[in-house]
mmCIF file of C-alpha atoms in Angstrom:
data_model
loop_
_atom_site.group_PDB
_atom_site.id
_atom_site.type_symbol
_atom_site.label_atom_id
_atom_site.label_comp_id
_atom_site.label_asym_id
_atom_site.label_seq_id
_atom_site.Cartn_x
_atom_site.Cartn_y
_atom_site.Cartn_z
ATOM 1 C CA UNK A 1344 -33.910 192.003 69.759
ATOM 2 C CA UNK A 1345 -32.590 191.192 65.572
ATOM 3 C CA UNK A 1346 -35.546 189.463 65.659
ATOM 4 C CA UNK A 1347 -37.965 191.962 66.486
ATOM 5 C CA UNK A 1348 -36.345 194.238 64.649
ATOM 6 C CA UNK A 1349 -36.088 192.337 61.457
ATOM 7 C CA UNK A 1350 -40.083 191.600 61.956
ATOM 8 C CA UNK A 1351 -41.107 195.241 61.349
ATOM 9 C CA UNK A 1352 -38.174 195.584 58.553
ATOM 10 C CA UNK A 1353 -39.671 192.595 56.837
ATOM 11 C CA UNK A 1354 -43.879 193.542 57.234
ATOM 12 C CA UNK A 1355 -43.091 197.469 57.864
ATOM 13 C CA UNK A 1356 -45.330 198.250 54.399
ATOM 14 C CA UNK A 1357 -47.964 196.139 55.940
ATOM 15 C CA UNK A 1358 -48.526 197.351 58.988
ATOM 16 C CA UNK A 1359 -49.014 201.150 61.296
ATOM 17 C CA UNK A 1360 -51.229 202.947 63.309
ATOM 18 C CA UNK A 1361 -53.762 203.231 60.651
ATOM 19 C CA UNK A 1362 -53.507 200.218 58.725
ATOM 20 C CA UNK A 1363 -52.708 197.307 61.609
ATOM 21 C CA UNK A 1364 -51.477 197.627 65.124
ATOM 22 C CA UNK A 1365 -50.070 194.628 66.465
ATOM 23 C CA UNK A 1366 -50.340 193.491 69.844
ATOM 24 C CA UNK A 1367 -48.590 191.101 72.443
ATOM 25 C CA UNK A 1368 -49.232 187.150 72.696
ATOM 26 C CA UNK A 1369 -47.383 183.958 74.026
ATOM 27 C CA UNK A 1370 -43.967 184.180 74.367
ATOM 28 C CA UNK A 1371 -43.889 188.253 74.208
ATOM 29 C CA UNK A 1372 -43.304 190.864 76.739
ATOM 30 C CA UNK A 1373 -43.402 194.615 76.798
ATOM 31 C CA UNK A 1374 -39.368 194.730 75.954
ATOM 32 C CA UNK A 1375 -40.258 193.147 72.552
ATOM 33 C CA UNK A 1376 -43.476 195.320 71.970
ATOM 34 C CA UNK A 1377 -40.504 198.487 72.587
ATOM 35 C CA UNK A 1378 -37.841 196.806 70.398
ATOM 36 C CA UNK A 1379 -40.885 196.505 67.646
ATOM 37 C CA UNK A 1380 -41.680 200.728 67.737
ATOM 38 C CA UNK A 1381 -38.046 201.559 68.153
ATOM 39 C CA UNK A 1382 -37.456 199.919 65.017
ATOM 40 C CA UNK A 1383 -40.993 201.408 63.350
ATOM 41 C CA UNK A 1384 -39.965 204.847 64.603
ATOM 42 C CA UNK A 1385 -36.360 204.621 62.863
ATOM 43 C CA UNK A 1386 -37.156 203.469 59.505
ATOM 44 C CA UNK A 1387 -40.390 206.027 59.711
ATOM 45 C CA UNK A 1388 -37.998 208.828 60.785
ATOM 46 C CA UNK A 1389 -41.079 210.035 63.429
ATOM 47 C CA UNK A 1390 -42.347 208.780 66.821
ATOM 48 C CA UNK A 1391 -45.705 206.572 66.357
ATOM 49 C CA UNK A 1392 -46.604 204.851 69.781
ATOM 50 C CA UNK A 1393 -49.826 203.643 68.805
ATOM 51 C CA UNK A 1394 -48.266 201.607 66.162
ATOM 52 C CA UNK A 1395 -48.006 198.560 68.627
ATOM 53 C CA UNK A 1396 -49.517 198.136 72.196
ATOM 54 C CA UNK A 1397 -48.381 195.831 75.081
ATOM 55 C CA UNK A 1398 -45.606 198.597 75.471
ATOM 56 C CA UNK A 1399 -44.608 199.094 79.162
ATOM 57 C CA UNK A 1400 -46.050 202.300 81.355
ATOM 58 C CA UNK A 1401 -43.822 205.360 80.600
ATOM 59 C CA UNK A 1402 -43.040 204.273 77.220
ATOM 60 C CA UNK A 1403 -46.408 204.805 75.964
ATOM 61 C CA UNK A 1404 -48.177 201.451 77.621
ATOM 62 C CA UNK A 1405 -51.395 201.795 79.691
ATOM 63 C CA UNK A 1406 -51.971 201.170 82.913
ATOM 64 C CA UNK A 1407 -53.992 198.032 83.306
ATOM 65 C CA UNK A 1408 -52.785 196.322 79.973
ATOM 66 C CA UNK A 1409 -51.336 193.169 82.515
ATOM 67 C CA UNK A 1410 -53.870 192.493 83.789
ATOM 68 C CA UNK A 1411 -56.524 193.198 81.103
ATOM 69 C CA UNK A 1412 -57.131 189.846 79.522
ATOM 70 C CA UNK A 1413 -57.210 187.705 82.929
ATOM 71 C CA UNK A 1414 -59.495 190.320 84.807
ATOM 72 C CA UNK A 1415 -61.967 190.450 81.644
ATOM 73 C CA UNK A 1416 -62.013 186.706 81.659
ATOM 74 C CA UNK A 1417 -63.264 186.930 85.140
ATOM 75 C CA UNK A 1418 -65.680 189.740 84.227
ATOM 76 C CA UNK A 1419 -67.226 187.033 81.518
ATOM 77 C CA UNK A 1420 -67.616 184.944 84.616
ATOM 78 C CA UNK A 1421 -69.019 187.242 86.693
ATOM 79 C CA UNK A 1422 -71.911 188.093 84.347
ATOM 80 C CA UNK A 1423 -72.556 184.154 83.125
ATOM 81 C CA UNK A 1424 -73.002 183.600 87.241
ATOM 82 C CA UNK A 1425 -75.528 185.312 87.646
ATOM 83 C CA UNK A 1426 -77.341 184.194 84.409
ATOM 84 C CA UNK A 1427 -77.082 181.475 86.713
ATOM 85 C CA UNK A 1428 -77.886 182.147 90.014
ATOM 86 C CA UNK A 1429 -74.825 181.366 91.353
ATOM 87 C CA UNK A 1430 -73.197 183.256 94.179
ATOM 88 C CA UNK A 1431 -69.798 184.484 93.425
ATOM 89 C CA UNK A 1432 -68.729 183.052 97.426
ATOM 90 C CA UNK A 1433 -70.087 179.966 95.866
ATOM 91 C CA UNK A 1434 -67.338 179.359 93.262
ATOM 92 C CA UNK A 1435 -64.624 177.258 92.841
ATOM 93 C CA UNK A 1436 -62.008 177.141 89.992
ATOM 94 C CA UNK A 1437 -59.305 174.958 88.505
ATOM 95 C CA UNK A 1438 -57.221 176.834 85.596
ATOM 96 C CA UNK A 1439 -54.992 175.485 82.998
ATOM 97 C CA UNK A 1440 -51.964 177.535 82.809
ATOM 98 C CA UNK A 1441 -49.624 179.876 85.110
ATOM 99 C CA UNK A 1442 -48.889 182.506 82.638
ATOM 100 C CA UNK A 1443 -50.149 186.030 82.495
ATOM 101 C CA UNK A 1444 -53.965 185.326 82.317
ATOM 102 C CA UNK A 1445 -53.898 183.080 84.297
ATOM 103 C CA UNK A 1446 -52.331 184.525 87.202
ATOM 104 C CA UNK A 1447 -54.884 187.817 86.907
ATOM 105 C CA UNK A 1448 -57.711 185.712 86.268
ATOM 106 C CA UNK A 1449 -56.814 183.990 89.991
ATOM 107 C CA UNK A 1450 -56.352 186.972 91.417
ATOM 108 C CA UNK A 1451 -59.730 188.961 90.342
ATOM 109 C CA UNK A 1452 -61.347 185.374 90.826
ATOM 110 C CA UNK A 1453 -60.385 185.721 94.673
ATOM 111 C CA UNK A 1454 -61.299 189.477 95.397
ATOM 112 C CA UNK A 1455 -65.147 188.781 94.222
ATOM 113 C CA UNK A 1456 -64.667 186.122 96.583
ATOM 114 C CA UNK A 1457 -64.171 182.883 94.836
ATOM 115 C CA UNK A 1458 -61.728 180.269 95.475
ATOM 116 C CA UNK A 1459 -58.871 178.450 93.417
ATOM 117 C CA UNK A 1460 -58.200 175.370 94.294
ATOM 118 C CA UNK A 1461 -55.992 174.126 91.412
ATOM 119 C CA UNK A 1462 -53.718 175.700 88.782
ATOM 120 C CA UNK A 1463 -50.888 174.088 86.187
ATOM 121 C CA UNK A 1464 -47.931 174.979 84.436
ATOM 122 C CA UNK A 1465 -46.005 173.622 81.676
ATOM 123 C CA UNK A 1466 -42.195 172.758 83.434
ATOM 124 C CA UNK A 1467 -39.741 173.167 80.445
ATOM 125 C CA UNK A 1468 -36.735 171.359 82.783
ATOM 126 C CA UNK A 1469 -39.002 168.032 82.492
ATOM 127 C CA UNK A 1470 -40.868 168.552 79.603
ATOM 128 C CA UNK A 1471 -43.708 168.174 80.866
ATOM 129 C CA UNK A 1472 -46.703 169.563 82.743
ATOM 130 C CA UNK A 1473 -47.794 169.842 86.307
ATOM 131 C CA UNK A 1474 -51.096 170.925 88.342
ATOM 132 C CA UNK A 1475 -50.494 172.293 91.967
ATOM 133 C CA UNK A 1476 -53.971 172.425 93.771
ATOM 134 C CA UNK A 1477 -55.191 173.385 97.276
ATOM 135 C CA UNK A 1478 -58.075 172.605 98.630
ATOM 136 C CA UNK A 1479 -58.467 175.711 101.229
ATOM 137 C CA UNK A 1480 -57.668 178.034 97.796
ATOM 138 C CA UNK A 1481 -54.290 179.145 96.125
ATOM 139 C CA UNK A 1482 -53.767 182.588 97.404
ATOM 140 C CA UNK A 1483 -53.023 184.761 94.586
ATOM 141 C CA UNK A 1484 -50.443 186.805 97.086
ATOM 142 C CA UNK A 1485 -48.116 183.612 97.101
ATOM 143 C CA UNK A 1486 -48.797 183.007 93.271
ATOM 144 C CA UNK A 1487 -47.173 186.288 92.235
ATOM 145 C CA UNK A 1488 -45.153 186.538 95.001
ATOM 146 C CA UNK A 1489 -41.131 186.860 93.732
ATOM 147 C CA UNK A 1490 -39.694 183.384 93.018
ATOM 148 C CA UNK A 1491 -42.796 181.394 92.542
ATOM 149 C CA UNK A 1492 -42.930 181.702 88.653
ATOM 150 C CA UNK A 1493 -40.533 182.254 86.111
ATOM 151 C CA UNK A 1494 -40.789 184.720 82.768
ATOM 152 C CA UNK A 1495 -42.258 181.857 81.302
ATOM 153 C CA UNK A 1496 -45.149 181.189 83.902
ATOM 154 C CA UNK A 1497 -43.264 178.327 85.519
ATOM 155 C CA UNK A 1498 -44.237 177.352 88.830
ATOM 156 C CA UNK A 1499 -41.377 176.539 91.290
ATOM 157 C CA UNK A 1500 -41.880 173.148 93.065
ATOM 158 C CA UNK A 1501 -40.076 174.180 96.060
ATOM 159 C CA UNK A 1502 -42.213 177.303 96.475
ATOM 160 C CA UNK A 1503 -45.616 175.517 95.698
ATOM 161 C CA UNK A 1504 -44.072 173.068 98.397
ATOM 162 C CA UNK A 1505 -43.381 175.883 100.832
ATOM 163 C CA UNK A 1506 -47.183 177.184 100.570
ATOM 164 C CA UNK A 1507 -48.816 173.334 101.070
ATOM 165 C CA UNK A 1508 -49.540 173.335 97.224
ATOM 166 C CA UNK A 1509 -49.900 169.364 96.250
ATOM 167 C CA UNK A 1510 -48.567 168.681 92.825
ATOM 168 C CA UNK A 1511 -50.374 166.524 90.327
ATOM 169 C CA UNK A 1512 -50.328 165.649 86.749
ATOM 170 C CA UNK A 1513 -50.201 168.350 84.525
ATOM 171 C CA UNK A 1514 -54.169 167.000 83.312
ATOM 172 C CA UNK A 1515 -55.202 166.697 87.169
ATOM 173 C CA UNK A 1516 -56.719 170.507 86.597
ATOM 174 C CA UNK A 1517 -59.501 169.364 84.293
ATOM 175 C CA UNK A 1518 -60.907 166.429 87.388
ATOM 176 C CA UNK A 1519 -61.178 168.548 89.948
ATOM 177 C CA UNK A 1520 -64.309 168.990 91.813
ATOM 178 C CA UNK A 1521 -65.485 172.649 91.051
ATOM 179 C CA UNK A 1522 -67.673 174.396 89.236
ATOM 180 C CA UNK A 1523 -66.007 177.095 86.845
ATOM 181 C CA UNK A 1524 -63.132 175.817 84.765
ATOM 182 C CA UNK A 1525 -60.592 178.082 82.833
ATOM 183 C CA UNK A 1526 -58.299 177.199 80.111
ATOM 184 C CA UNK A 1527 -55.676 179.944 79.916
ATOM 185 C CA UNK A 1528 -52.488 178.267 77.978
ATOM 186 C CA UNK A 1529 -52.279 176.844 74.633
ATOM 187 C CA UNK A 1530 -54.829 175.962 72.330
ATOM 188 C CA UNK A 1531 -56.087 172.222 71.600
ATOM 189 C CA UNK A 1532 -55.736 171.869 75.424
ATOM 190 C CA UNK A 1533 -59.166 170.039 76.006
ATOM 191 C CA UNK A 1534 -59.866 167.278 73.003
ATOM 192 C CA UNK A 1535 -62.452 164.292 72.590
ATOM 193 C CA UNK A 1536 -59.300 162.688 74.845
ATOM 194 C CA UNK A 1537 -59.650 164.202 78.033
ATOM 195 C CA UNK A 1538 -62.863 166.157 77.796
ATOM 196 C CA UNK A 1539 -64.760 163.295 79.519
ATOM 197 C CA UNK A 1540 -62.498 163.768 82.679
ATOM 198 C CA UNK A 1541 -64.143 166.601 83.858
ATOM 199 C CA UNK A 1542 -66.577 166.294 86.615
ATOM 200 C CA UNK A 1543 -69.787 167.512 84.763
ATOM 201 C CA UNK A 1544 -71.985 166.720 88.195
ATOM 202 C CA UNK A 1545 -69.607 170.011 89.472
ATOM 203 C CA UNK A 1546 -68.721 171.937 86.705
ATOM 204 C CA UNK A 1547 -71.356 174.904 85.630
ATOM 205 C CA UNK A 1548 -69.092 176.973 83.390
ATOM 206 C CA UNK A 1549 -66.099 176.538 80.979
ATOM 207 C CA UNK A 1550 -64.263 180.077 80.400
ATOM 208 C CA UNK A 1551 -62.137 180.096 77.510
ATOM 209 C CA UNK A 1552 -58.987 182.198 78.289
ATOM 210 C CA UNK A 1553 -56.906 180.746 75.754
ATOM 211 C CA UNK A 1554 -57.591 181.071 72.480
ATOM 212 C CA UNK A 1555 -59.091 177.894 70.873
ATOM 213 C CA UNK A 1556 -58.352 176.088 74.008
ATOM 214 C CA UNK A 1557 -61.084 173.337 73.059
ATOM 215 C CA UNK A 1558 -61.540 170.815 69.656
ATOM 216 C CA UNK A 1559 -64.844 170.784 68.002
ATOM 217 C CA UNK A 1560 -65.051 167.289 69.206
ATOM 218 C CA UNK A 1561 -64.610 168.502 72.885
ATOM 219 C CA UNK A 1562 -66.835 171.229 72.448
ATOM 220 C CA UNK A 1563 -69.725 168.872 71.336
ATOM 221 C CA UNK A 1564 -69.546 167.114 74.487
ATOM 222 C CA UNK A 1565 -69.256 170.040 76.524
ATOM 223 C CA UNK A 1566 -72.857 171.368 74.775
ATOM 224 C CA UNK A 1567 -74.248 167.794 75.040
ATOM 225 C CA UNK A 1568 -73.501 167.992 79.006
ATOM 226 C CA UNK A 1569 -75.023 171.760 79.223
ATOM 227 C CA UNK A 1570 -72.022 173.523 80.285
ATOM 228 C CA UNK A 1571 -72.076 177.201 79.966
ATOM 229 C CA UNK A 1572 -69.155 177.592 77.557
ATOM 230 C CA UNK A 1573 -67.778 181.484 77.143
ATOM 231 C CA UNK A 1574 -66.251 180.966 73.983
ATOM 232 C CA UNK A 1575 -62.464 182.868 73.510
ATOM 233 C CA UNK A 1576 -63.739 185.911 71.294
ATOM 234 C CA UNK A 1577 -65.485 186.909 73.892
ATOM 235 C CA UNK A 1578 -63.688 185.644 77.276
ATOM 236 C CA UNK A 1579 -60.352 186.545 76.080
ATOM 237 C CA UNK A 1580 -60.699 189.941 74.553
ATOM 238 C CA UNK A 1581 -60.171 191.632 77.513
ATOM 239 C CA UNK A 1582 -56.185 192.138 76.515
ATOM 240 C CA UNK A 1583 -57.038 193.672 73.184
ATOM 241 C CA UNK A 1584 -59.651 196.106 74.162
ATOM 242 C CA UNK A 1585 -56.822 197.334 76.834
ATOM 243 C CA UNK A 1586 -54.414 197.313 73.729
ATOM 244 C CA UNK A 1587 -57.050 199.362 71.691
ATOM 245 C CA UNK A 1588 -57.677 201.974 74.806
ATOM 246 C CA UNK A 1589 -53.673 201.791 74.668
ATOM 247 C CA UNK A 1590 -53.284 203.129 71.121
ATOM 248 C CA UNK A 1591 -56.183 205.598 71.932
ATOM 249 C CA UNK A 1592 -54.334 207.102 74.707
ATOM 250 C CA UNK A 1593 -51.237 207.115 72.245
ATOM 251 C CA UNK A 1594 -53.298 208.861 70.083
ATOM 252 C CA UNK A 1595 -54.431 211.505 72.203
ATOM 253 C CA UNK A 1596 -51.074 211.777 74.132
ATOM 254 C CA UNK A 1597 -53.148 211.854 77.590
ATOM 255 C CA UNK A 1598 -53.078 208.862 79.790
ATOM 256 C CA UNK A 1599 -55.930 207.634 81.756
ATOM 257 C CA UNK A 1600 -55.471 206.657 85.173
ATOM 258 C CA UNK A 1601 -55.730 202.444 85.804
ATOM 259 C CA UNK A 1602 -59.064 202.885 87.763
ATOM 260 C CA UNK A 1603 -60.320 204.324 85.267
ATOM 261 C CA UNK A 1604 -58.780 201.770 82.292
ATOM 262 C CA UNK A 1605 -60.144 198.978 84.377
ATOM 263 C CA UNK A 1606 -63.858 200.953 84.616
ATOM 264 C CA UNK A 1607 -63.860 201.201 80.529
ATOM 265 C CA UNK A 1608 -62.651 197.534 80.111
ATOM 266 C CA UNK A 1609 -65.605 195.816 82.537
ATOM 267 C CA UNK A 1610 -68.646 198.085 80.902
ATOM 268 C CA UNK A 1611 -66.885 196.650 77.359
ATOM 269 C CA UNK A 1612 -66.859 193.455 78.376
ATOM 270 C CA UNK A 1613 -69.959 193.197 80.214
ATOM 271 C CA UNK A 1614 -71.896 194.537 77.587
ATOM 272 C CA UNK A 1615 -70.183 192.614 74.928
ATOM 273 C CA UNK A 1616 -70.713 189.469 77.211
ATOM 274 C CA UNK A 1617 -74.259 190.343 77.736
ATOM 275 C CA UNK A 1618 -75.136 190.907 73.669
ATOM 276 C CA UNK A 1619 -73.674 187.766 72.792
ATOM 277 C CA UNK A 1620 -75.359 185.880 75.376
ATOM 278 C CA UNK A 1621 -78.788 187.038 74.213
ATOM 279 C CA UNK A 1622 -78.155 186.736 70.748
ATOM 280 C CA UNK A 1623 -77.285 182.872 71.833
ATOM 281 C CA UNK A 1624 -80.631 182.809 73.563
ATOM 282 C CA UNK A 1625 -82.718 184.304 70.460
ATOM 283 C CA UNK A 1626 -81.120 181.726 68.566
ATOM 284 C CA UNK A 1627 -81.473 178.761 70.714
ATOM 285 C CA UNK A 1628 -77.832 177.701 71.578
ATOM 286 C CA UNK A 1629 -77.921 178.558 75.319
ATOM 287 C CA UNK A 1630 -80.934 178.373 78.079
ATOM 288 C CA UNK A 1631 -80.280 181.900 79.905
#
């Protein structure tokens, strides 16, 4: 809490609802984001909500900001599949990470009907990472189910244990034998080291969750190999379009219901998807 709090002391002539609106990442949760306008709103000496977003749902949040960056990932997907032809009962996908995205982007992944057969985690006891996988397809029920992962998006052994999960090494994720593969931790995750591990026979499209998830080097070979690469600005911005309906609800003081938060953020996405993918087209980076 001093720390939030002496954040907005120290960049309080910097930032506001008109001039820059900051917004959760890594390692933040909606108690900071409240901590951050409490603080605003006392030095300001009046209430401005839409001065930060990734606030919780009563306290001026939206409904739908959780899950906003892992569902719009999926939405990328959605739309690159069938640039493809590829059936969405057809897919299979390994993510990097067990954090917020990623656990959304399994979950959306599995109500269109795709399958995940292989997910990791960073486990800060051993310093070091971990991929549980399942081959008949981690049920996002179990995933989010109380005592599987921690604040941090740590996945319990004994739980994965309990629901047949098989646990690997933390790279395992990148080998598997699908065809859509989603980096949703850290950046520099996927370098000229361990790009060539993935099994390009399977693997159709790369979704970038994270941001910068992949080296230049990496990405070369990815292109060379004709993967369908969603870069991050794109994949990713799911979670601050959901922040920007967020600050206009603030705004307006009227709160949309999540149905229809969810509505507006897959006609942004899809349409943003869909522009950028043409433009790639016109200019001769991508096939389709």
């Amino acid at each position: 809490e001093r720390l939030c709090r002496g954040w907005v002391r120290k960049v309080y002539d910097f930032v506001g609802p008109e001039i820059d609106v900051p917004a959760p990442d890594v390692g933040t949760n909606p108690q900071d984001m409240l901590w951050i306008m409490d603080e605003y709103d006392t030095i300001n000496r009046n209430r401005k909500p839409g001065f930060v977003t990734g606030k919780a749902v009563g306290v001026g949040g939206s409904l739908g900001r959780t899950e906003a960056t892992g569902y719009g990932t999926v939405y990328c997907i959605r739309e690159a599949l069938k640039r493809l032809g590829i059936d969405f009962k057809d897919v299979t996908a390994s993510i990097q990470g067990a954090g917020n995205v990623a656990q959304y982007a399994c979950e959306k992944l599995v109500q269109y009907g795709g399958k995940v057969v292989a997910i990791s985690c960073w486990d800060p006891k051993d310093k070091k990472a971990y991929t549980y996988s399942c081959e008949k397809g981690i049920d996002p029920k179990d995933l989010l189910a109380p005592g599987t992962l921690d604040k941090f998006g740590t996945i319990d052994p004994e739980k994965a244990k309990s629901f047949s999960w098989e646990q690997e090494g933390g790279d395992a994720w990148l080998n598997k034998n699908v065809n859509v593969l989603i980096p949703a931790a850290l950046g520099q995750a996927v370098t000229q080291d361990n790009v060539n591990d993935i099994n390009f026979d399977k693997v159709k499209i790369y979704a970038e969750a994270a941001n910068t998830p992949t080296t230049l080097e990496a990405d070369e070979v990815l292109k060379a190999k004709g993967v369908y690469m969603i870069p991050d600005f794109i994949c990713n911005a799911g979670g601050v379009t959901v922040s920007y309906f967020e600050e206009v609800q603030n705004n307006m003081n009227y709160y949309w219901p999540k149905d229809e938060v969810l509505e507006k953020l897959d006609r942004i996405m899809t349409n943003a998807f869909n522009a950028a993918a043409d433009l790639a087209i016109e200019k001769n980076a991508i096939p389709v």
